PDB file of C-alpha atoms in Angstrom:
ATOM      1  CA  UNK A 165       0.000   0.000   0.000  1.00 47.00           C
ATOM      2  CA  UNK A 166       1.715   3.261  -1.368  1.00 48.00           C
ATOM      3  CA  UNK A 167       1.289   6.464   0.942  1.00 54.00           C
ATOM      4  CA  UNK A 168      -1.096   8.011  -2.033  1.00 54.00           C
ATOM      5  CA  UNK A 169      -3.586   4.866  -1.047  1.00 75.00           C
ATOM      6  CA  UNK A 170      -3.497   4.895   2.580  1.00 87.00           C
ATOM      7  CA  UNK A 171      -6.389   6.557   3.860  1.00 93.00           C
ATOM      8  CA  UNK A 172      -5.750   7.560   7.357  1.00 95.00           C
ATOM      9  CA  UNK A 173      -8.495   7.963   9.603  1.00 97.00           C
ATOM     10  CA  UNK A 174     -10.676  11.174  10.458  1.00 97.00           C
ATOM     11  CA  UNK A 175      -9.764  12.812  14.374  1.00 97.00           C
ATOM     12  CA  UNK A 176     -12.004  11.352  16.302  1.00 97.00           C
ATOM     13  CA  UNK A 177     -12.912   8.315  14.676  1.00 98.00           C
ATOM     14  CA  UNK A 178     -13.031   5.473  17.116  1.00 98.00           C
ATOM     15  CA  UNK A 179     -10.554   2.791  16.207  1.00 98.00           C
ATOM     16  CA  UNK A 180     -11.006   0.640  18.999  1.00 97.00           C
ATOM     17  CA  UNK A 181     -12.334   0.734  22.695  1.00 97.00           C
ATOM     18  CA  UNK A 182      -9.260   0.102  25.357  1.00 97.00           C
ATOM     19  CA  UNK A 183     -10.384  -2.381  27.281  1.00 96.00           C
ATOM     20  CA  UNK A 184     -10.539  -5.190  24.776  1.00 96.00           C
ATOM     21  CA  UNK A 185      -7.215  -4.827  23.833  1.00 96.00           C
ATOM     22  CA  UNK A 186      -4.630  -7.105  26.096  1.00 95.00           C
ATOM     23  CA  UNK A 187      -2.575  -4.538  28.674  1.00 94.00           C
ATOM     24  CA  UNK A 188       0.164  -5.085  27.331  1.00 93.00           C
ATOM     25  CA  UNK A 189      -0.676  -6.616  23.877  1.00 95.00           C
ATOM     26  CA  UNK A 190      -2.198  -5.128  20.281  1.00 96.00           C
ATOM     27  CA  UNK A 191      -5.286  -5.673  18.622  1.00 97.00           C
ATOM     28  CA  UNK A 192      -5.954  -4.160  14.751  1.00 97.00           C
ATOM     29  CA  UNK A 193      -8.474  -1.310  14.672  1.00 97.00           C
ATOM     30  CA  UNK A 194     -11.812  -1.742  13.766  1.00 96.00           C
ATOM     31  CA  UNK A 195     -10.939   0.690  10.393  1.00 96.00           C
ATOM     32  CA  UNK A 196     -11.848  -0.808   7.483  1.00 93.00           C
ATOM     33  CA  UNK A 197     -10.022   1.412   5.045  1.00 94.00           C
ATOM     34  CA  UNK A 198      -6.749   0.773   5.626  1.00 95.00           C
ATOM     35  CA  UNK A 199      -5.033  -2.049   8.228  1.00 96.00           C
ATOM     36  CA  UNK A 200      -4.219  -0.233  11.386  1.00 97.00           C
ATOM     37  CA  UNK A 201      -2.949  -2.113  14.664  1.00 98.00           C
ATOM     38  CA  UNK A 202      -3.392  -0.184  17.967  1.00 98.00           C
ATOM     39  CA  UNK A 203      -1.238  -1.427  20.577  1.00 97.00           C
ATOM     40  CA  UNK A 204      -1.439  -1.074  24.578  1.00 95.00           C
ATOM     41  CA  UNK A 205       1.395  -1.485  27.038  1.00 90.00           C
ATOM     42  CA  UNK A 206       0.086   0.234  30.325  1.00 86.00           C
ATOM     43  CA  UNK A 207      -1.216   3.506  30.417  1.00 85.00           C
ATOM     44  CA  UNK A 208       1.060   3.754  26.999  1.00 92.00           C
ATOM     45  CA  UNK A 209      -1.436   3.491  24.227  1.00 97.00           C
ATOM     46  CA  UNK A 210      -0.366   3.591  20.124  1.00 98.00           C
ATOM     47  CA  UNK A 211      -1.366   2.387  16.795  1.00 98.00           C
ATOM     48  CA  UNK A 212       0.504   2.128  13.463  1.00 98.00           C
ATOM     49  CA  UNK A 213      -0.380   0.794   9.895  1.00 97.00           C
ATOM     50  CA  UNK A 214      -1.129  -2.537  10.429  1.00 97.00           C
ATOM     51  CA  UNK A 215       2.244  -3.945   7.777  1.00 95.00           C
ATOM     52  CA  UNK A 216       5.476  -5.174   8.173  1.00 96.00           C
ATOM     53  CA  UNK A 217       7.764  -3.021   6.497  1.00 95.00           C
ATOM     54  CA  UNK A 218      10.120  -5.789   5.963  1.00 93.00           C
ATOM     55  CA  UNK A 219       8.044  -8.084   4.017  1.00 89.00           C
ATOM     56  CA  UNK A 220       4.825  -6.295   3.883  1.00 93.00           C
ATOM     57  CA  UNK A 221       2.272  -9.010   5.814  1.00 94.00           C
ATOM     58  CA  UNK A 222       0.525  -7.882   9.253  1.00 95.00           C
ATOM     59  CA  UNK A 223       1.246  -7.714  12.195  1.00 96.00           C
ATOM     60  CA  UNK A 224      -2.037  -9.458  13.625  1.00 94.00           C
ATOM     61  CA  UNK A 225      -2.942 -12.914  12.662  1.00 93.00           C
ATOM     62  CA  UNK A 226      -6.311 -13.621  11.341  1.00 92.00           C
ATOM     63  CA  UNK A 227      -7.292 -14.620  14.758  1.00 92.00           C
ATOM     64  CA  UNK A 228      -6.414 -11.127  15.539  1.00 91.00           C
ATOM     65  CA  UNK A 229      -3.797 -12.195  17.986  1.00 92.00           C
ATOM     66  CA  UNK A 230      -0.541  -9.460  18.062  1.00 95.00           C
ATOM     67  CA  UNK A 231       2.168 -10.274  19.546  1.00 94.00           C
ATOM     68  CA  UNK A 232       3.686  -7.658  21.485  1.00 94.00           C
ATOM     69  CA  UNK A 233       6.785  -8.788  23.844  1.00 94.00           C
ATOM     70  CA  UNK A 234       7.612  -8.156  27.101  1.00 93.00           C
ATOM     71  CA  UNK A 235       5.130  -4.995  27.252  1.00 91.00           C
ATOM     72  CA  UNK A 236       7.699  -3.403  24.912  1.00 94.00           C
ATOM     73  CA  UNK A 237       8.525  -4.870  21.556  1.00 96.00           C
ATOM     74  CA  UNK A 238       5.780  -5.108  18.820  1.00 97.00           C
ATOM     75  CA  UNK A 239       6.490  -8.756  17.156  1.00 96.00           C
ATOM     76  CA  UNK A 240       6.410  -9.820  13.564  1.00 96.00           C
ATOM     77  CA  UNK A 241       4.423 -13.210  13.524  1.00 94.00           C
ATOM     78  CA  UNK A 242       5.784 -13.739  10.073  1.00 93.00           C
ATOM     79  CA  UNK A 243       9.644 -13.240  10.450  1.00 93.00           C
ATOM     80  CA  UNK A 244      10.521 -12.147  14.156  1.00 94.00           C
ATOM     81  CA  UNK A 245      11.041  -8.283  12.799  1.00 96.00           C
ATOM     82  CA  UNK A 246      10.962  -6.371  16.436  1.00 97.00           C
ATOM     83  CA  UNK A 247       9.786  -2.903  16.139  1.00 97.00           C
ATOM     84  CA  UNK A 248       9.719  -0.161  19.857  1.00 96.00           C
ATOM     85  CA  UNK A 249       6.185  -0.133  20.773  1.00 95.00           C
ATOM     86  CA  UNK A 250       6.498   3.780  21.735  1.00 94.00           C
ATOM     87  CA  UNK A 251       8.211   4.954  18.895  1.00 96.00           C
ATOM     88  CA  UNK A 252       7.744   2.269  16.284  1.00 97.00           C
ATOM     89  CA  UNK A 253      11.545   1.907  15.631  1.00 97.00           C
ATOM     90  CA  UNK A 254      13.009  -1.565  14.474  1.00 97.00           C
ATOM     91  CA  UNK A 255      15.001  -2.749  17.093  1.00 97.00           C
ATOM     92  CA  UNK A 256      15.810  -6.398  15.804  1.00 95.00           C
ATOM     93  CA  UNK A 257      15.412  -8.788  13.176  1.00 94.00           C
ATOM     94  CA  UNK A 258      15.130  -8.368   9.151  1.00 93.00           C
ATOM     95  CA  UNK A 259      13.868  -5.225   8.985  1.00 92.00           C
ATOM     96  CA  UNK A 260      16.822  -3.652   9.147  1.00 91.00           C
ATOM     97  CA  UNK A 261      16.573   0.424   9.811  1.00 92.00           C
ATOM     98  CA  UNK A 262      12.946   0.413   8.911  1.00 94.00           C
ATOM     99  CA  UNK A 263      10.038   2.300  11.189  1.00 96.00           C
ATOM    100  CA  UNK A 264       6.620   1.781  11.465  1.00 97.00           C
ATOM    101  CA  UNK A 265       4.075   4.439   9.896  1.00 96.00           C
ATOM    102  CA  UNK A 266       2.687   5.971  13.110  1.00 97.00           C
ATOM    103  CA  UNK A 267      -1.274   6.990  13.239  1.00 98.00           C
ATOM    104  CA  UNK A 268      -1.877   9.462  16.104  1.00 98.00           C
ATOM    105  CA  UNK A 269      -4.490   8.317  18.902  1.00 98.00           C
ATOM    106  CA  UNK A 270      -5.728   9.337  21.998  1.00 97.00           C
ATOM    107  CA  UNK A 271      -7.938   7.931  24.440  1.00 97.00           C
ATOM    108  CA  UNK A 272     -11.153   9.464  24.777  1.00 97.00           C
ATOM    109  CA  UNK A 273     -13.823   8.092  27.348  1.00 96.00           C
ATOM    110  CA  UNK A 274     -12.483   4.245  27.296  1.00 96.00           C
ATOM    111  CA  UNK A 275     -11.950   4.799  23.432  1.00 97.00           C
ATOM    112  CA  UNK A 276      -9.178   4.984  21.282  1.00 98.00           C
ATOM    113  CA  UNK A 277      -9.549   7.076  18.827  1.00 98.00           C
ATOM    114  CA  UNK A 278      -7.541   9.214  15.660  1.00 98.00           C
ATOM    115  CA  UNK A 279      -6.318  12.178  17.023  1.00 97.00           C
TER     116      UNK A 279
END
C-alpha cells in the first residue's frame, strides 16, 4: 500500500475501545479502510499501519492475535522483525533500519480514537 492509497483515519474516529485490547498486547483497529494495529502497554497506548515493512504481511494474525513482547517490543508473527512499541523503531530482526508508519491516537472516554 503506497502512501497516495493509505487513507488515514478522520480525528475522532473510534478505532477501537481500550479495554478489549490485552494490557500489554495489540489488537488491529476496527478501520476498514486501511489495516491499522493499535497497541497497549500500560497507560502507553499507540497504533501504526497494520504492515510489516520488511516483508509487507501484518502484524495481527487472522485470529487477531498481536504479539507484542515483554510490554515493549511489537512482534512480527511472520519473520521475528521487532519494532519499539512507543516509537515504532526496528530494534531487531530483518527489517533492518525500517520504522513503522505511526497513526496518532488518543484515548477518549475508554476509546481509542484518531487524534
Amino acid at each position: 500500500m503506497s502512501d497516495a492509497e493509505t487513507v488515514m483515519p478522520e480525528p475522532g474516529t473510534v478505532l477501537k475501545t481500550l479495554s478489549d485490547i490485552p494490557d500489554p498486547g495489540g489488537l488491529p483497529a476496527d478501520f476498514a479502510p486501511t489495516p491499522i494495529v493499535v497497541l497497549r502497554s500500560g497507560e502507553t497506548v499507540t497504533a501504526y499501519l497494520n504492515v510489516c515493512p520488511h516483508a509487507g504481511r501484518p502484524f495481527s494474525l487472522p485470529s487477531g492475535k498481536t504479539l507484542v513482547s515483554e510490554g515493549r517490543f511489537l512482534v512480527c508473527p511472520f519473520h521475528g522483525a521487532s519494532f519499539d512499541v512507543t516509537t515504532g523503531a526496528c530494534v531487531g530482526g530483518p527489517a533492518g533500519k525500517a520504522s513503522l508508519k505511526p497513526v496518532a491516537v488518543t484515548v477518549v472516554d475508554g476509546q481509542v480514537v484518531a487524534a
